[in-house]
Coordinates of N, CA, C and O and ligand atoms in Angstrom, one line a residue:
M8 N 93.9 170.7 167.7 CA 94.5 169.7 168.6 C 95.4 170.4 169.6 O 96.1 171.4 169.2
S9 N 95.4 170.0 170.8 CA 96.3 170.7 171.8 C 97.6 169.9 172.0 O 97.7 168.7 172.0
N10 N 98.5 170.8 172.4 CA 99.8 170.3 172.7 C 100.0 170.3 174.2 O 99.4 171.1 174.9
K11 N 101.0 169.5 174.7 CA 101.4 169.7 176.1 C 102.7 170.4 176.1 O 103.5 170.4 175.2
A12 N 102.9 171.2 177.2 CA 104.1 172.0 177.3 C 104.9 171.7 178.6 O 104.3 171.5 179.7
L13 N 106.2 171.9 178.5 CA 107.0 172.0 179.7 C 107.4 173.5 179.8 O 108.2 173.9 179.0
F14 N 106.8 174.2 180.7 CA 107.1 175.6 180.9 C 108.3 175.7 181.9 O 108.3 175.0 182.9
L15 N 109.3 176.5 181.5 CA 110.4 176.6 182.3 C 110.7 178.0 182.7 O 110.7 178.9 181.8
D16 N 110.9 178.3 184.0 CA 111.5 179.5 184.4 C 112.9 179.4 183.9 O 113.4 178.3 183.7
R17 N 113.6 180.6 183.7 CA 115.0 180.5 183.2 C 116.0 180.5 184.3 O 116.6 179.5 184.6
D18 N 116.1 181.7 185.0 CA 117.2 181.8 186.0 C 117.0 180.9 187.2 O 115.9 181.0 187.9
G19 N 117.9 180.0 187.5 CA 117.8 179.1 188.6 C 117.3 177.7 188.1 O 117.3 176.8 188.9
V20 N 116.8 177.7 186.9 CA 116.2 176.4 186.4 C 117.1 175.9 185.2 O 117.6 174.8 185.2
V21 N 117.1 176.8 184.2 CA 117.9 176.5 183.0 C 119.4 176.8 183.2 O 120.3 176.1 182.8
N22 N 119.6 178.0 183.8 CA 121.0 178.5 184.1 C 121.1 178.8 185.6 O 120.1 179.1 186.3
V23 N 122.4 178.8 186.1 CA 122.7 179.1 187.4 C 122.4 180.6 187.6 O 122.7 181.4 186.7
D24 N 121.6 180.9 188.7 CA 121.2 182.3 188.9 C 122.3 183.2 189.5 O 122.4 183.2 190.7
H25 N 123.1 183.8 188.6 CA 124.1 184.7 189.1 C 123.6 186.1 189.4 O 124.3 187.0 189.8
G26 N 122.3 186.3 189.1 CA 121.7 187.6 189.2 C 121.8 188.5 188.0 O 122.9 188.9 187.6
Y27 N 120.7 188.8 187.3 CA 120.7 189.7 186.2 C 121.7 189.3 185.1 O 122.5 190.2 184.6
V28 N 121.7 188.1 184.7 CA 122.6 187.6 183.7 C 122.1 188.1 182.3 O 120.9 187.9 182.0
Y29 N 123.0 188.7 181.5 CA 122.6 189.0 180.1 C 123.6 188.8 179.1 O 123.4 189.1 177.9
E30 N 124.8 188.3 179.5 CA 125.9 188.0 178.6 C 126.1 186.5 178.5 O 126.2 185.8 179.5
P31 N 126.2 186.0 177.2 CA 126.5 184.5 177.1 C 127.7 184.1 177.9 O 127.7 183.0 178.4
E32 N 128.8 184.9 178.0 CA 130.0 184.5 178.7 C 129.7 184.2 180.2 O 130.4 183.5 180.8
K33 N 128.6 184.8 180.7 CA 128.3 184.6 182.1 C 127.1 183.7 182.4 O 126.7 183.5 183.5
F34 N 126.7 183.1 181.2 CA 125.5 182.2 181.3 C 126.0 180.8 181.5 O 126.6 180.2 180.7
E35 N 125.7 180.2 182.7 CA 126.1 178.9 183.0 C 124.9 178.0 183.1 O 124.1 178.1 184.0
F36 N 124.9 177.0 182.2 CA 123.8 176.1 182.2 C 123.8 175.2 183.4 O 124.9 174.7 183.8
V37 N 122.7 174.9 184.0 CA 122.6 173.9 185.1 C 122.9 172.5 184.4 O 122.4 172.2 183.3
D38 N 123.7 171.7 185.1 CA 124.0 170.4 184.6 C 122.8 169.6 184.2 O 121.9 169.5 185.0
G39 N 122.9 169.0 183.0 CA 121.9 168.0 182.6 C 120.6 168.6 182.0 O 119.7 167.9 181.7
V40 N 120.6 169.9 181.8 CA 119.4 170.6 181.3 C 119.1 170.1 179.9 O 117.9 169.9 179.6
F41 N 120.1 170.0 179.0 CA 119.8 169.7 177.6 C 119.2 168.3 177.5 O 118.2 168.1 176.8
S42 N 119.8 167.3 178.2 CA 119.3 165.9 178.0 C 117.9 165.8 178.7 O 117.0 165.1 178.1
A43 N 117.7 166.5 179.8 CA 116.3 166.5 180.4 C 115.3 167.1 179.4 O 114.2 166.5 179.2
C44 N 115.6 168.2 178.8 CA 114.7 168.9 177.9 C 114.5 168.0 176.7 O 113.3 167.9 176.2
K45 N 115.5 167.4 176.2 CA 115.3 166.5 175.1 C 114.4 165.3 175.4 O 113.5 165.0 174.6
A46 N 114.5 164.8 176.6 CA 113.6 163.7 177.0 C 112.1 164.2 177.0 O 111.2 163.5 176.5
F47 N 111.9 165.4 177.4 CA 110.5 165.9 177.4 C 110.0 166.2 176.0 O 108.9 165.9 175.6
V48 N 110.9 166.7 175.1 CA 110.5 167.0 173.7 C 110.2 165.6 173.0 O 109.2 165.5 172.3
D49 N 111.1 164.7 173.3 CA 110.8 163.3 172.7 C 109.5 162.7 173.2 O 108.9 161.9 172.5
A50 N 109.1 163.1 174.4 CA 107.8 162.6 174.9 C 106.6 163.5 174.5 O 105.5 163.3 175.0
G51 N 106.9 164.4 173.6 CA 105.8 165.2 173.0 C 105.5 166.6 173.6 O 104.5 167.2 173.3
Y52 N 106.4 167.0 174.5 CA 106.2 168.3 175.1 C 106.9 169.4 174.3 O 107.9 169.2 173.8
K53 N 106.2 170.6 174.3 CA 106.9 171.8 173.7 C 107.6 172.5 174.9 O 107.0 172.5 176.0
L54 N 108.7 173.0 174.6 CA 109.5 173.7 175.6 C 109.2 175.2 175.5 O 109.4 175.8 174.4
I55 N 108.8 175.8 176.6 CA 108.5 177.3 176.6 C 109.1 177.9 177.8 O 108.8 177.5 179.0
I56 N 109.9 178.9 177.6 CA 110.6 179.6 178.7 C 109.7 180.8 179.1 O 109.3 181.6 178.2
V57 N 109.5 181.0 180.4 CA 108.8 182.2 180.9 C 109.6 182.8 182.0 O 109.8 182.2 183.0
T58 N 110.1 184.0 181.7 CA 111.1 184.6 182.6 C 110.8 186.1 183.0 O 110.6 186.9 182.1
N59 N 110.8 186.3 184.3 CA 110.8 187.7 184.8 C 112.2 188.4 184.5 O 113.2 187.8 184.9
Q60 N 112.2 189.5 183.8 CA 113.5 190.1 183.5 C 113.4 191.6 184.0 O 113.5 192.5 183.1
S61 N 113.2 191.8 185.3 CA 113.1 193.2 185.7 C 114.5 193.9 185.6 O 114.5 195.2 185.7
G62 N 115.5 193.2 185.3 CA 116.8 193.9 185.0 C 116.7 194.8 183.8 O 117.4 195.8 183.7
I63 N 115.8 194.5 182.9 CA 115.5 195.4 181.8 C 114.9 196.7 182.3 O 115.3 197.8 182.1
G64 N 113.8 196.5 183.1 CA 113.1 197.7 183.7 C 114.0 198.5 184.6 O 113.9 199.8 184.6
R65 N 114.9 197.8 185.3 CA 115.8 198.5 186.2 C 116.9 199.3 185.5 O 117.7 200.0 186.1
G66 N 117.0 199.0 184.2 CA 118.1 199.6 183.4 C 119.4 198.9 183.5 O 120.5 199.5 183.1
Y67 N 119.5 197.7 184.0 CA 120.8 197.0 184.1 C 121.2 196.5 182.7 O 122.4 196.2 182.5
Y68 N 120.3 196.2 181.8 CA 120.5 195.8 180.5 C 119.3 196.1 179.7 O 118.2 196.4 180.2
T69 N 119.4 196.0 178.3 CA 118.3 196.4 177.5 C 117.5 195.2 176.9 O 118.0 194.1 177.0
E70 N 116.4 195.5 176.3 CA 115.6 194.5 175.7 C 116.5 193.8 174.6 O 116.4 192.6 174.3
A71 N 117.3 194.7 173.9 CA 118.2 194.1 172.8 C 119.2 193.2 173.4 O 119.5 192.1 172.8
D72 N 119.7 193.5 174.6 CA 120.7 192.6 175.2 C 120.0 191.2 175.5 O 120.5 190.2 175.3
F73 N 118.7 191.4 176.0 CA 118.0 190.1 176.4 C 117.7 189.3 175.1 O 117.9 188.1 175.1
H74 N 117.3 190.0 174.0 CA 117.1 189.2 172.8 C 118.3 188.5 172.2 O 118.3 187.4 171.7
A75 N 119.5 189.3 172.3 CA 120.7 188.7 171.9 C 121.1 187.4 172.7 O 121.5 186.4 172.1
L76 N 120.9 187.5 174.0 CA 121.2 186.3 174.8 C 120.2 185.2 174.5 O 120.6 184.0 174.4
T77 N 118.9 185.6 174.3 CA 117.9 184.5 174.0 C 118.2 183.8 172.6 O 118.1 182.6 172.6
D78 N 118.7 184.6 171.6 CA 119.1 184.0 170.4 C 120.2 183.0 170.6 O 120.2 181.9 170.0
W79 N 121.2 183.4 171.4 CA 122.3 182.5 171.7 C 121.8 181.3 172.4 O 122.2 180.2 172.1
L80 N 121.0 181.5 173.4 CA 120.4 180.4 174.2 C 119.7 179.4 173.3 O 119.9 178.2 173.4
I81 N 118.8 179.9 172.4 CA 118.1 179.0 171.5 C 119.1 178.2 170.7 O 118.9 177.0 170.4
G82 N 120.1 178.9 170.2 CA 121.2 178.2 169.4 C 121.9 177.1 170.2 O 122.2 176.1 169.6
Q83 N 122.1 177.3 171.5 CA 122.7 176.3 172.3 C 121.8 175.0 172.3 O 122.3 173.9 172.3
F84 N 120.5 175.2 172.4 CA 119.6 174.1 172.4 C 119.5 173.4 171.1 O 119.6 172.2 170.9
D85 N 119.5 174.3 170.0 CA 119.4 173.8 168.6 C 120.6 172.9 168.3 O 120.4 171.8 167.7
K86 N 121.8 173.3 168.8 CA 123.0 172.5 168.5 C 122.9 171.1 169.1 O 123.5 170.2 168.6
R87 N 122.0 170.9 170.1 CA 121.8 169.6 170.7 C 120.5 169.0 170.3 O 120.0 168.1 170.9
D88 N 120.0 169.5 169.2 CA 118.7 169.0 168.6 C 117.5 169.1 169.5 O 116.7 168.2 169.6
V89 N 117.5 170.2 170.3 CA 116.4 170.4 171.2 C 115.8 171.8 170.8 O 116.4 172.8 170.7
T90 N 114.5 171.7 170.4 CA 113.8 172.9 170.0 C 113.1 173.6 171.1 O 112.3 173.0 171.8
V91 N 113.5 174.9 171.3 CA 112.7 175.7 172.2 C 111.6 176.4 171.4 O 111.9 177.2 170.5
S92 N 110.4 176.2 171.8 CA 109.2 176.7 171.0 C 108.9 178.1 171.3 O 108.4 178.8 170.4
G93 N 109.2 178.6 172.5 CA 108.8 180.0 172.8 C 109.6 180.5 174.0 O 110.0 179.7 174.9
V94 N 109.8 181.8 174.0 CA 110.4 182.5 175.1 C 109.6 183.7 175.4 O 109.5 184.6 174.5
Y95 N 109.1 183.8 176.6 CA 108.3 185.0 177.0 C 109.0 185.7 178.2 O 109.5 185.0 179.0
F96 N 109.0 187.0 178.1 CA 109.7 187.7 179.2 C 108.9 188.9 179.7 O 108.1 189.5 178.9
C97 N 109.1 189.2 181.0 CA 108.4 190.4 181.5 C 109.6 191.4 181.9 O 110.4 191.1 182.8
P98 N 109.6 192.6 181.3 CA 110.6 193.6 181.6 C 110.3 194.5 182.7 O 111.1 195.4 183.1
H99 N 109.1 194.4 183.2 CA 108.5 195.4 184.2 C 108.9 195.2 185.6 O 109.4 194.1 186.0
H100 N 108.7 196.2 186.4 CA 108.7 196.1 187.9 C 107.7 197.1 188.4 O 107.7 198.2 187.9
P101 N 107.0 196.7 189.4 CA 106.0 197.6 190.0 C 106.5 198.8 190.7 O 105.9 199.8 190.9
K102 N 107.7 198.7 191.3 CA 108.3 199.8 192.1 C 109.6 200.4 191.6 O 109.8 201.6 191.7
K103 N 110.5 199.5 191.2 CA 111.8 199.9 190.8 C 112.1 199.7 189.3 O 112.5 198.7 188.9
A104 N 111.8 200.8 188.5 CA 112.0 200.6 187.1 C 112.0 202.0 186.4 O 111.5 203.0 187.0
L105 N 112.6 202.0 185.3 CA 112.6 203.2 184.4 C 111.1 203.5 184.1 O 110.3 202.6 184.1
P106 N 110.8 204.8 183.9 CA 109.3 205.1 183.7 C 108.5 204.2 182.8 O 107.4 203.8 183.1
R107 N 109.1 203.8 181.6 CA 108.3 203.1 180.7 C 108.1 201.6 181.1 O 107.3 200.9 180.5
Y108 N 108.9 201.2 182.1 CA 108.7 199.8 182.5 C 108.1 199.7 183.9 O 107.9 198.6 184.5
L109 N 107.8 200.9 184.5 CA 107.2 200.9 185.8 C 105.7 200.7 185.8 O 105.0 201.6 185.4
K110 N 105.3 199.5 186.1 CA 103.9 199.2 186.1 C 103.5 197.9 186.8 O 104.3 197.0 186.9
E111 N 102.3 197.9 187.3 CA 101.7 196.6 187.8 C 101.2 195.9 186.5 O 100.1 196.2 186.1
C112 N 102.0 195.0 186.0 CA 101.6 194.4 184.7 C 100.9 193.1 185.0 O 100.8 192.6 186.1
D113 N 100.5 192.4 183.9 CA 99.9 191.1 184.2 C 100.8 190.0 183.7 O 100.4 188.9 183.5
C114 N 102.0 190.4 183.4 CA 103.0 189.3 182.9 C 104.0 188.9 184.0 O 104.5 187.8 184.0
R115 N 104.3 189.8 184.9 CA 105.3 189.5 185.9 C 104.8 188.4 186.8 O 103.8 188.6 187.5
K116 N 105.5 187.2 186.9 CA 105.1 186.2 187.8 C 105.1 186.7 189.2 O 106.0 187.4 189.5
P117 N 104.1 186.5 190.1 CA 103.1 185.4 190.0 C 101.9 185.6 189.1 O 101.0 184.7 189.1
A118 N 101.8 186.7 188.4 CA 100.7 186.8 187.4 C 100.9 185.8 186.3 O 102.0 185.4 186.0
P119 N 99.8 185.3 185.7 CA 99.9 184.3 184.7 C 100.1 184.7 183.3 O 100.1 183.9 182.4
G120 N 100.3 186.0 183.0 CA 100.2 186.5 181.7 C 101.1 185.8 180.7 O 100.7 185.5 179.5
M121 N 102.4 185.6 181.0 CA 103.3 184.9 180.1 C 102.8 183.5 179.8 O 102.9 183.0 178.6
L122 N 102.4 182.8 180.8 CA 101.9 181.4 180.6 C 100.7 181.4 179.8 O 100.5 180.6 178.9
L123 N 99.8 182.3 180.0 CA 98.5 182.4 179.2 C 98.8 182.7 177.8 O 98.2 182.1 176.8
Q124 N 99.8 183.6 177.5 CA 100.1 183.9 176.1 C 100.8 182.7 175.5 O 100.4 182.3 174.3
G125 N 101.6 182.0 176.2 CA 102.2 180.7 175.6 C 101.2 179.7 175.3 O 101.2 179.0 174.3
I126 N 100.2 179.5 176.3 CA 99.1 178.6 176.1 C 98.3 178.9 174.8 O 98.0 178.0 174.0
Y127 N 98.0 180.2 174.7 CA 97.2 180.6 173.5 C 98.0 180.5 172.2 O 97.5 179.9 171.2
E128 N 99.2 181.0 172.2 CA 100.0 181.0 170.9 C 100.5 179.6 170.4 O 100.7 179.4 169.3
H129 N 100.6 178.7 171.4 CA 101.1 177.4 171.0 C 100.1 176.3 171.2 O 100.4 175.1 171.1
H130 N 98.8 176.7 171.4 CA 97.7 175.8 171.5 C 98.0 174.7 172.5 O 97.9 173.5 172.3
I131 N 98.3 175.2 173.7 CA 98.7 174.3 174.8 C 97.5 173.9 175.7 O 96.7 174.7 176.0
D132 N 97.5 172.6 176.1 CA 96.5 172.1 177.0 C 97.1 172.2 178.4 O 98.0 171.4 178.7
A133 N 96.7 173.2 179.2 CA 97.3 173.4 180.5 C 97.1 172.2 181.4 O 98.0 171.9 182.2
S134 N 96.0 171.5 181.2 CA 95.8 170.3 182.1 C 96.7 169.1 181.8 O 96.7 168.1 182.5
Q135 N 97.5 169.2 180.7 CA 98.5 168.2 180.4 C 99.9 168.7 180.6 O 100.9 168.1 180.1
S136 N 100.1 169.9 181.1 CA 101.3 170.6 181.1 C 102.0 170.8 182.5 O 101.4 170.5 183.5
I137 N 103.3 171.2 182.4 CA 104.1 171.2 183.6 C 104.8 172.6 183.7 O 105.2 173.1 182.7
M138 N 105.0 173.1 184.9 CA 105.8 174.3 185.1 C 106.9 174.0 186.1 O 106.6 173.4 187.1
V139 N 108.1 174.4 185.7 CA 109.3 174.2 186.6 C 109.8 175.5 187.0 O 110.1 176.4 186.1
G140 N 110.0 175.8 188.3 CA 110.5 177.0 188.7 C 111.3 176.8 190.0 O 111.3 175.7 190.6
D141 N 111.9 177.9 190.5 CA 112.7 177.9 191.7 C 112.2 178.8 192.8 O 112.8 179.0 193.8
K142 N 111.0 179.4 192.5 CA 110.4 180.3 193.5 C 108.9 180.1 193.7 O 108.3 179.6 192.8
L143 N 108.4 180.6 194.8 CA 107.0 180.5 195.0 C 106.2 181.2 193.9 O 105.2 180.7 193.5
S144 N 106.8 182.3 193.4 CA 106.0 183.1 192.3 C 105.9 182.2 191.1 O 104.9 182.4 190.3
D145 N 106.8 181.3 190.8 CA 106.7 180.4 189.7 C 105.5 179.4 189.9 O 104.7 179.2 189.0
M146 N 105.4 178.9 191.1 CA 104.3 178.0 191.5 C 103.0 178.7 191.4 O 102.0 178.2 190.9
Q147 N 103.0 180.0 191.9 CA 101.7 180.7 191.9 C 101.3 181.1 190.5 O 100.1 181.0 190.1
A148 N 102.2 181.4 189.6 CA 101.9 181.8 188.2 C 101.3 180.5 187.5 O 100.3 180.6 186.8
A149 N 101.9 179.4 187.8 CA 101.4 178.1 187.2 C 100.0 177.8 187.7 O 99.1 177.4 186.9
S150 N 99.8 178.0 189.0 CA 98.5 177.8 189.6 C 97.5 178.7 189.0 O 96.4 178.3 188.6
N151 N 97.8 180.0 188.8 CA 96.9 181.0 188.2 C 96.6 180.7 186.8 O 95.6 181.2 186.3
A152 N 97.5 179.9 186.1 CA 97.2 179.6 184.7 C 96.7 178.2 184.6 O 96.6 177.6 183.5
N153 N 96.3 177.6 185.7 CA 95.8 176.2 185.7 C 96.7 175.1 185.1 O 96.2 174.2 184.5
I154 N 98.0 175.3 185.3 CA 98.9 174.3 184.8 C 98.8 173.1 185.8 O 98.9 173.3 187.0
A155 N 98.8 171.9 185.2 CA 98.4 170.8 186.0 C 99.5 170.4 187.1 O 99.2 170.1 188.2
T156 N 100.8 170.5 186.6 CA 101.9 170.0 187.5 C 102.9 171.1 187.7 O 103.5 171.6 186.8
K157 N 103.2 171.3 189.0 CA 104.1 172.4 189.4 C 105.3 171.8 190.1 O 105.2 171.0 191.1
V158 N 106.5 172.1 189.5 CA 107.7 171.5 190.1 C 108.6 172.6 190.6 O 108.9 173.5 189.8
L159 N 109.1 172.4 191.8 CA 110.1 173.3 192.4 C 111.4 172.7 192.4 O 111.6 171.5 192.8
V160 N 112.4 173.4 191.9 CA 113.8 172.8 191.8 C 114.7 173.5 192.9 O 114.5 174.7 193.1
R161 N 115.7 172.8 193.4 CA 116.6 173.3 194.3 C 117.8 174.0 193.7 O 118.7 174.5 194.4
S162 N 117.9 174.0 192.4 CA 119.1 174.5 191.7 C 119.1 176.1 191.7 O 120.1 176.6 191.2
G163 N 118.1 176.7 192.1 CA 118.0 178.2 192.1 C 118.0 178.8 193.5 O 118.7 178.4 194.3
Q164 N 117.1 179.7 193.6 CA 117.0 180.5 194.9 C 116.5 179.6 196.0 O 115.7 178.7 195.8
A165 N 116.9 180.0 197.2 CA 116.5 179.3 198.4 C 115.0 179.6 198.5 O 114.5 180.7 198.3
F166 N 114.2 178.5 198.9 CA 112.8 178.8 199.0 C 112.3 178.3 200.4 O 112.9 177.6 201.1
D167 N 111.1 178.8 200.7 CA 110.5 178.5 202.1 C 109.4 177.5 202.0 O 109.0 177.0 200.9
S168 N 108.7 177.3 203.1 CA 107.7 176.3 203.2 C 106.5 176.6 202.3 O 105.8 175.7 201.9
Q169 N 106.2 177.9 202.1 CA 105.1 178.3 201.3 C 105.3 177.8 199.9 O 104.4 177.3 199.2
A170 N 106.5 177.9 199.4 CA 106.8 177.4 198.0 C 106.7 175.9 198.0 O 106.1 175.3 197.0
I171 N 107.2 175.2 199.0 CA 107.1 173.8 199.1 C 105.6 173.3 199.1 O 105.2 172.4 198.4
D172 N 104.8 174.1 199.8 CA 103.3 173.7 199.9 C 102.7 173.9 198.5 O 101.7 173.2 198.2
A173 N 103.2 174.9 197.8 CA 102.5 175.2 196.5 C 103.0 174.2 195.4 O 102.4 174.2 194.3
A174 N 104.0 173.4 195.6 CA 104.6 172.6 194.6 C 104.0 171.1 194.6 O 103.6 170.7 195.7
D175 N 103.9 170.5 193.5 CA 103.5 169.1 193.4 C 104.7 168.2 193.6 O 104.5 167.1 194.1
H176 N 105.8 168.6 193.1 CA 107.1 167.8 193.2 C 108.2 168.8 193.5 O 108.2 169.9 193.1
I177 N 109.2 168.3 194.2 CA 110.4 169.1 194.5 C 111.6 168.2 194.1 O 111.6 167.0 194.4
C178 N 112.5 168.7 193.3 CA 113.7 167.9 193.0 C 114.9 168.8 192.9 O 114.8 170.0 192.9
D179 N 116.1 168.2 192.8 CA 117.3 168.9 192.9 C 117.5 169.8 191.7 O 117.9 171.0 191.9
S180 N 117.2 169.4 190.5 CA 117.3 170.2 189.3 C 116.4 169.6 188.2 O 115.9 168.5 188.4
L181 N 116.4 170.4 187.1 CA 115.6 169.9 186.0 C 116.1 168.5 185.5 O 115.4 167.7 185.0
A182 N 117.4 168.3 185.7 CA 118.0 167.0 185.3 C 117.3 165.8 185.9 O 117.3 164.7 185.3
A183 N 116.7 166.0 187.1 CA 116.1 164.9 187.8 C 114.7 164.7 187.4 O 114.0 163.7 187.7
L184 N 114.1 165.6 186.6 CA 112.7 165.5 186.3 C 112.2 164.4 185.4 O 111.1 163.9 185.7
P185 N 112.9 164.1 184.3 CA 112.4 163.0 183.5 C 112.2 161.7 184.3 O 111.1 161.0 184.1
A186 N 113.0 161.4 185.2 CA 112.8 160.2 186.0 C 111.6 160.2 186.9 O 111.0 159.2 187.2
I187 N 111.2 161.4 187.2 CA 110.0 161.6 188.1 C 108.7 161.6 187.3 O 107.7 161.0 187.6
L188 N 108.7 162.3 186.1 CA 107.5 162.6 185.4 C 107.3 161.8 184.1 O 106.2 161.8 183.5
L189 N 108.3 161.2 183.5 CA 108.2 160.5 182.2 C 108.2 159.0 182.4 O 108.7 158.5 183.4
Ligands
MG218 MG1 114.1 181.7 188.8
ZN219 ZN1 105.3 192.5 182.9

């Protein structure tokens, strides 16, 4: 049996994008994220975060730092009775990274690797699923993974007309999404 998923980019969607955030003290949730996510979980969606983390490859923080933040993040959702089913990250960068992270990988968005892994591991039906992001690369990754619905939010990075063209819906933030899609 297949599940439907709400795939979420992290920076600019779940949290305010202050740039290479890896400490809980500096992690600022976008308003309304928990209740919006709860509404999707209650409607039968699994929550799966897919995040480019080139800050690891660039040496700004380590994979251990990322995992510590992720554990804390999942705990913040748990406290509000919202289950995060999966978190996938790409530590690579094709040009600026420490040697072992320097590569043209298939996980860094706009490549669909993280989405495809999430789809496989959680038995997700892409044709019933949603991707929310704040960049063109999020929309392209979703498209490359055949995710049915692509949502661009204004809570993150400034985006251009190409991103707008690639999106099915545009809204101020994740908080506005249940009213549009549920
Ligand atoms: Mg982002
Ligand atoms: Zn990667």
